[in-house]
């Protein structure tokens, strides 16, 4: 039987800091949901890659874009910009960056579990 849970990004389970931003993590039921707050100048390959230790982001994402514009480039060369109101489903293998001078806020319904988290032992973190 499912139970009622009520959580808030006002008091997240965990906050992961990195250059030019942070990830607020909520654990709700069996799910992990992240709110990514990315400042102008943020780029995955500069700011999270050193944490993840992988060449590109290996975390698949299912995201709702709340604010700002996020450039996304897949490893196969496909590139696009996502903005407020957009929903993106990204497989592993991509880079992303803030476009312009506005802070980006993205709610990530899938992919936040190990995103921007130091690898445990020899296991590479999802990026």
mmCIF file with all atom_site columns, C-alpha atoms in Angstrom:
data_model
loop_
_atom_site.group_PDB
_atom_site.id
_atom_site.type_symbol
_atom_site.label_atom_id
_atom_site.label_alt_id
_atom_site.label_comp_id
_atom_site.label_asym_id
_atom_site.label_entity_id
_atom_site.label_seq_id
_atom_site.pdbx_PDB_ins_code
_atom_site.Cartn_x
_atom_site.Cartn_y
_atom_site.Cartn_z
_atom_site.occupancy
_atom_site.B_iso_or_equiv
_atom_site.pdbx_formal_charge
_atom_site.auth_seq_id
_atom_site.auth_comp_id
_atom_site.auth_asym_id
_atom_site.auth_atom_id
_atom_site.pdbx_PDB_model_num
ATOM 1   C CA . UNK A 1 1   ? 0.000  0.000  0.000   1.00 0.00 ? 1   UNK A CA 1
ATOM 2   C CA . UNK A 1 2   ? 1.338  3.429  -0.959  1.00 0.00 ? 2   UNK A CA 1
ATOM 3   C CA . UNK A 1 3   ? 1.789  5.951  1.862   1.00 0.00 ? 3   UNK A CA 1
ATOM 4   C CA . UNK A 1 4   ? 1.428  9.715  1.751   1.00 0.00 ? 4   UNK A CA 1
ATOM 5   C CA . UNK A 1 5   ? 4.673  11.676 1.782   1.00 0.00 ? 5   UNK A CA 1
ATOM 6   C CA . UNK A 1 6   ? 5.221  15.406 1.657   1.00 0.00 ? 6   UNK A CA 1
ATOM 7   C CA . UNK A 1 7   ? 8.683  16.812 1.008   1.00 0.00 ? 7   UNK A CA 1
ATOM 8   C CA . UNK A 1 8   ? 9.952  20.255 -0.025  1.00 0.00 ? 8   UNK A CA 1
ATOM 9   C CA . UNK A 1 9   ? 12.966 21.605 -1.859  1.00 0.00 ? 9   UNK A CA 1
ATOM 10  C CA . UNK A 1 10  ? 12.933 24.225 0.932   1.00 0.00 ? 10  UNK A CA 1
ATOM 11  C CA . UNK A 1 11  ? 14.558 21.554 3.100   1.00 0.00 ? 11  UNK A CA 1
ATOM 12  C CA . UNK A 1 12  ? 16.088 18.989 0.729   1.00 0.00 ? 12  UNK A CA 1
ATOM 13  C CA . UNK A 1 13  ? 17.457 15.624 1.805   1.00 0.00 ? 13  UNK A CA 1
ATOM 14  C CA . UNK A 1 14  ? 20.882 16.610 0.452   1.00 0.00 ? 14  UNK A CA 1
ATOM 15  C CA . UNK A 1 15  ? 22.568 19.550 -1.290  1.00 0.00 ? 15  UNK A CA 1
ATOM 16  C CA . UNK A 1 16  ? 25.464 18.861 -3.669  1.00 0.00 ? 16  UNK A CA 1
ATOM 17  C CA . UNK A 1 17  ? 27.618 21.928 -4.333  1.00 0.00 ? 17  UNK A CA 1
ATOM 18  C CA . UNK A 1 18  ? 29.805 22.392 -7.398  1.00 0.00 ? 18  UNK A CA 1
ATOM 19  C CA . UNK A 1 19  ? 31.240 25.418 -9.227  1.00 0.00 ? 19  UNK A CA 1
ATOM 20  C CA . UNK A 1 20  ? 28.511 27.692 -10.628 1.00 0.00 ? 20  UNK A CA 1
ATOM 21  C CA . UNK A 1 21  ? 25.627 25.818 -8.993  1.00 0.00 ? 21  UNK A CA 1
ATOM 22  C CA . UNK A 1 22  ? 24.182 23.131 -6.807  1.00 0.00 ? 22  UNK A CA 1
ATOM 23  C CA . UNK A 1 23  ? 21.766 20.203 -6.838  1.00 0.00 ? 23  UNK A CA 1
ATOM 24  C CA . UNK A 1 24  ? 19.020 19.956 -4.242  1.00 0.00 ? 24  UNK A CA 1
ATOM 25  C CA . UNK A 1 25  ? 18.083 16.295 -3.757  1.00 0.00 ? 25  UNK A CA 1
ATOM 26  C CA . UNK A 1 26  ? 14.790 14.963 -2.355  1.00 0.00 ? 26  UNK A CA 1
ATOM 27  C CA . UNK A 1 27  ? 14.129 11.338 -1.507  1.00 0.00 ? 27  UNK A CA 1
ATOM 28  C CA . UNK A 1 28  ? 10.378 10.732 -1.750  1.00 0.00 ? 28  UNK A CA 1
ATOM 29  C CA . UNK A 1 29  ? 9.134  7.172  -1.434  1.00 0.00 ? 29  UNK A CA 1
ATOM 30  C CA . UNK A 1 30  ? 11.346 5.082  -3.692  1.00 0.00 ? 30  UNK A CA 1
ATOM 31  C CA . UNK A 1 31  ? 12.222 8.061  -5.925  1.00 0.00 ? 31  UNK A CA 1
ATOM 32  C CA . UNK A 1 32  ? 15.076 10.559 -5.950  1.00 0.00 ? 32  UNK A CA 1
ATOM 33  C CA . UNK A 1 33  ? 14.205 13.938 -7.471  1.00 0.00 ? 33  UNK A CA 1
ATOM 34  C CA . UNK A 1 34  ? 16.687 16.724 -8.057  1.00 0.00 ? 34  UNK A CA 1
ATOM 35  C CA . UNK A 1 35  ? 16.311 20.457 -8.516  1.00 0.00 ? 35  UNK A CA 1
ATOM 36  C CA . UNK A 1 36  ? 19.402 21.693 -10.345 1.00 0.00 ? 36  UNK A CA 1
ATOM 37  C CA . UNK A 1 37  ? 20.238 25.372 -9.867  1.00 0.00 ? 37  UNK A CA 1
ATOM 38  C CA . UNK A 1 38  ? 22.841 26.409 -12.422 1.00 0.00 ? 38  UNK A CA 1
ATOM 39  C CA . UNK A 1 39  ? 24.403 29.869 -12.590 1.00 0.00 ? 39  UNK A CA 1
ATOM 40  C CA . UNK A 1 40  ? 25.577 31.707 -15.716 1.00 0.00 ? 40  UNK A CA 1
ATOM 41  C CA . UNK A 1 41  ? 28.947 30.254 -16.710 1.00 0.00 ? 41  UNK A CA 1
ATOM 42  C CA . UNK A 1 42  ? 28.030 26.718 -15.603 1.00 0.00 ? 42  UNK A CA 1
ATOM 43  C CA . UNK A 1 43  ? 28.996 23.913 -17.963 1.00 0.00 ? 43  UNK A CA 1
ATOM 44  C CA . UNK A 1 44  ? 28.881 20.210 -17.129 1.00 0.00 ? 44  UNK A CA 1
ATOM 45  C CA . UNK A 1 45  ? 32.246 19.502 -18.782 1.00 0.00 ? 45  UNK A CA 1
ATOM 46  C CA . UNK A 1 46  ? 33.920 22.203 -16.640 1.00 0.00 ? 46  UNK A CA 1
ATOM 47  C CA . UNK A 1 47  ? 32.031 22.053 -13.351 1.00 0.00 ? 47  UNK A CA 1
ATOM 48  C CA . UNK A 1 48  ? 30.758 18.478 -12.862 1.00 0.00 ? 48  UNK A CA 1
ATOM 49  C CA . UNK A 1 49  ? 33.090 16.381 -15.032 1.00 0.00 ? 49  UNK A CA 1
ATOM 50  C CA . UNK A 1 50  ? 35.891 16.607 -12.417 1.00 0.00 ? 50  UNK A CA 1
ATOM 51  C CA . UNK A 1 51  ? 33.472 15.168 -9.836  1.00 0.00 ? 51  UNK A CA 1
ATOM 52  C CA . UNK A 1 52  ? 32.082 12.447 -12.118 1.00 0.00 ? 52  UNK A CA 1
ATOM 53  C CA . UNK A 1 53  ? 35.377 11.431 -13.690 1.00 0.00 ? 53  UNK A CA 1
ATOM 54  C CA . UNK A 1 54  ? 33.728 10.588 -17.024 1.00 0.00 ? 54  UNK A CA 1
ATOM 55  C CA . UNK A 1 55  ? 34.188 12.172 -20.462 1.00 0.00 ? 55  UNK A CA 1
ATOM 56  C CA . UNK A 1 56  ? 30.500 13.093 -20.765 1.00 0.00 ? 56  UNK A CA 1
ATOM 57  C CA . UNK A 1 57  ? 27.447 12.963 -18.522 1.00 0.00 ? 57  UNK A CA 1
ATOM 58  C CA . UNK A 1 58  ? 26.426 9.324  -18.136 1.00 0.00 ? 58  UNK A CA 1
ATOM 59  C CA . UNK A 1 59  ? 23.221 9.967  -16.178 1.00 0.00 ? 59  UNK A CA 1
ATOM 60  C CA . UNK A 1 60  ? 20.033 9.645  -18.208 1.00 0.00 ? 60  UNK A CA 1
ATOM 61  C CA . UNK A 1 61  ? 17.645 12.491 -17.364 1.00 0.00 ? 61  UNK A CA 1
ATOM 62  C CA . UNK A 1 62  ? 13.927 13.221 -17.507 1.00 0.00 ? 62  UNK A CA 1
ATOM 63  C CA . UNK A 1 63  ? 13.685 16.940 -16.766 1.00 0.00 ? 63  UNK A CA 1
ATOM 64  C CA . UNK A 1 64  ? 11.242 19.824 -16.562 1.00 0.00 ? 64  UNK A CA 1
ATOM 65  C CA . UNK A 1 65  ? 12.857 23.175 -17.330 1.00 0.00 ? 65  UNK A CA 1
ATOM 66  C CA . UNK A 1 66  ? 11.554 25.849 -14.955 1.00 0.00 ? 66  UNK A CA 1
ATOM 67  C CA . UNK A 1 67  ? 13.781 28.845 -15.667 1.00 0.00 ? 67  UNK A CA 1
ATOM 68  C CA . UNK A 1 68  ? 16.596 29.934 -17.968 1.00 0.00 ? 68  UNK A CA 1
ATOM 69  C CA . UNK A 1 69  ? 18.008 28.311 -21.086 1.00 0.00 ? 69  UNK A CA 1
ATOM 70  C CA . UNK A 1 70  ? 20.150 25.183 -21.131 1.00 0.00 ? 70  UNK A CA 1
ATOM 71  C CA . UNK A 1 71  ? 22.255 24.182 -24.129 1.00 0.00 ? 71  UNK A CA 1
ATOM 72  C CA . UNK A 1 72  ? 22.549 20.412 -24.558 1.00 0.00 ? 72  UNK A CA 1
ATOM 73  C CA . UNK A 1 73  ? 24.893 18.543 -26.891 1.00 0.00 ? 73  UNK A CA 1
ATOM 74  C CA . UNK A 1 74  ? 24.630 14.788 -27.230 1.00 0.00 ? 74  UNK A CA 1
ATOM 75  C CA . UNK A 1 75  ? 27.764 12.725 -27.862 1.00 0.00 ? 75  UNK A CA 1
ATOM 76  C CA . UNK A 1 76  ? 26.452 11.953 -31.374 1.00 0.00 ? 76  UNK A CA 1
ATOM 77  C CA . UNK A 1 77  ? 26.524 15.693 -32.203 1.00 0.00 ? 77  UNK A CA 1
ATOM 78  C CA . UNK A 1 78  ? 22.820 16.520 -31.824 1.00 0.00 ? 78  UNK A CA 1
ATOM 79  C CA . UNK A 1 79  ? 22.507 19.902 -30.141 1.00 0.00 ? 79  UNK A CA 1
ATOM 80  C CA . UNK A 1 80  ? 19.560 21.996 -28.936 1.00 0.00 ? 80  UNK A CA 1
ATOM 81  C CA . UNK A 1 81  ? 18.503 24.573 -26.358 1.00 0.00 ? 81  UNK A CA 1
ATOM 82  C CA . UNK A 1 82  ? 15.812 23.833 -23.747 1.00 0.00 ? 82  UNK A CA 1
ATOM 83  C CA . UNK A 1 83  ? 13.937 26.620 -21.995 1.00 0.00 ? 83  UNK A CA 1
ATOM 84  C CA . UNK A 1 84  ? 11.114 27.264 -19.537 1.00 0.00 ? 84  UNK A CA 1
ATOM 85  C CA . UNK A 1 85  ? 8.191  24.879 -19.980 1.00 0.00 ? 85  UNK A CA 1
ATOM 86  C CA . UNK A 1 86  ? 10.234 22.330 -21.930 1.00 0.00 ? 86  UNK A CA 1
ATOM 87  C CA . UNK A 1 87  ? 10.558 18.683 -20.939 1.00 0.00 ? 87  UNK A CA 1
ATOM 88  C CA . UNK A 1 88  ? 13.661 16.767 -21.994 1.00 0.00 ? 88  UNK A CA 1
ATOM 89  C CA . UNK A 1 89  ? 14.440 13.070 -21.945 1.00 0.00 ? 89  UNK A CA 1
ATOM 90  C CA . UNK A 1 90  ? 18.172 12.577 -22.349 1.00 0.00 ? 90  UNK A CA 1
ATOM 91  C CA . UNK A 1 91  ? 20.004 9.277  -22.626 1.00 0.00 ? 91  UNK A CA 1
ATOM 92  C CA . UNK A 1 92  ? 23.517 8.997  -21.243 1.00 0.00 ? 92  UNK A CA 1
ATOM 93  C CA . UNK A 1 93  ? 26.290 10.717 -23.183 1.00 0.00 ? 93  UNK A CA 1
ATOM 94  C CA . UNK A 1 94  ? 25.897 14.502 -23.259 1.00 0.00 ? 94  UNK A CA 1
ATOM 95  C CA . UNK A 1 95  ? 27.261 17.864 -22.165 1.00 0.00 ? 95  UNK A CA 1
ATOM 96  C CA . UNK A 1 96  ? 25.165 20.860 -21.074 1.00 0.00 ? 96  UNK A CA 1
ATOM 97  C CA . UNK A 1 97  ? 25.713 24.558 -20.322 1.00 0.00 ? 97  UNK A CA 1
ATOM 98  C CA . UNK A 1 98  ? 23.835 27.678 -19.260 1.00 0.00 ? 98  UNK A CA 1
ATOM 99  C CA . UNK A 1 99  ? 22.954 29.897 -22.220 1.00 0.00 ? 99  UNK A CA 1
ATOM 100 C CA . UNK A 1 100 ? 22.911 33.618 -21.447 1.00 0.00 ? 100 UNK A CA 1
ATOM 101 C CA . UNK A 1 101 ? 22.901 35.504 -18.156 1.00 0.00 ? 101 UNK A CA 1
ATOM 102 C CA . UNK A 1 102 ? 19.864 33.962 -16.446 1.00 0.00 ? 102 UNK A CA 1
ATOM 103 C CA . UNK A 1 103 ? 20.075 31.284 -13.763 1.00 0.00 ? 103 UNK A CA 1
ATOM 104 C CA . UNK A 1 104 ? 18.781 27.870 -14.925 1.00 0.00 ? 104 UNK A CA 1
ATOM 105 C CA . UNK A 1 105 ? 16.453 25.812 -12.735 1.00 0.00 ? 105 UNK A CA 1
ATOM 106 C CA . UNK A 1 106 ? 15.606 22.266 -13.812 1.00 0.00 ? 106 UNK A CA 1
ATOM 107 C CA . UNK A 1 107 ? 13.607 19.594 -11.962 1.00 0.00 ? 107 UNK A CA 1
ATOM 108 C CA . UNK A 1 108 ? 15.103 16.192 -12.749 1.00 0.00 ? 108 UNK A CA 1
ATOM 109 C CA . UNK A 1 109 ? 12.656 13.331 -12.193 1.00 0.00 ? 109 UNK A CA 1
ATOM 110 C CA . UNK A 1 110 ? 15.142 10.677 -13.283 1.00 0.00 ? 110 UNK A CA 1
ATOM 111 C CA . UNK A 1 111 ? 18.908 10.841 -13.105 1.00 0.00 ? 111 UNK A CA 1
ATOM 112 C CA . UNK A 1 112 ? 19.567 12.762 -9.889  1.00 0.00 ? 112 UNK A CA 1
ATOM 113 C CA . UNK A 1 113 ? 20.451 9.753  -7.719  1.00 0.00 ? 113 UNK A CA 1
ATOM 114 C CA . UNK A 1 114 ? 24.228 9.975  -8.273  1.00 0.00 ? 114 UNK A CA 1
ATOM 115 C CA . UNK A 1 115 ? 24.458 13.195 -10.325 1.00 0.00 ? 115 UNK A CA 1
ATOM 116 C CA . UNK A 1 116 ? 27.335 15.454 -9.200  1.00 0.00 ? 116 UNK A CA 1
ATOM 117 C CA . UNK A 1 117 ? 28.210 13.000 -6.448  1.00 0.00 ? 117 UNK A CA 1
ATOM 118 C CA . UNK A 1 118 ? 31.716 11.792 -5.705  1.00 0.00 ? 118 UNK A CA 1
ATOM 119 C CA . UNK A 1 119 ? 32.278 8.204  -6.853  1.00 0.00 ? 119 UNK A CA 1
ATOM 120 C CA . UNK A 1 120 ? 32.241 5.596  -4.085  1.00 0.00 ? 120 UNK A CA 1
ATOM 121 C CA . UNK A 1 121 ? 35.419 3.522  -4.202  1.00 0.00 ? 121 UNK A CA 1
ATOM 122 C CA . UNK A 1 122 ? 36.301 2.628  -7.801  1.00 0.00 ? 122 UNK A CA 1
ATOM 123 C CA . UNK A 1 123 ? 32.761 3.012  -9.115  1.00 0.00 ? 123 UNK A CA 1
ATOM 124 C CA . UNK A 1 124 ? 32.388 6.077  -11.371 1.00 0.00 ? 124 UNK A CA 1
ATOM 125 C CA . UNK A 1 125 ? 29.518 8.383  -10.418 1.00 0.00 ? 125 UNK A CA 1
ATOM 126 C CA . UNK A 1 126 ? 26.775 9.035  -12.875 1.00 0.00 ? 126 UNK A CA 1
ATOM 127 C CA . UNK A 1 127 ? 27.448 12.457 -14.223 1.00 0.00 ? 127 UNK A CA 1
#
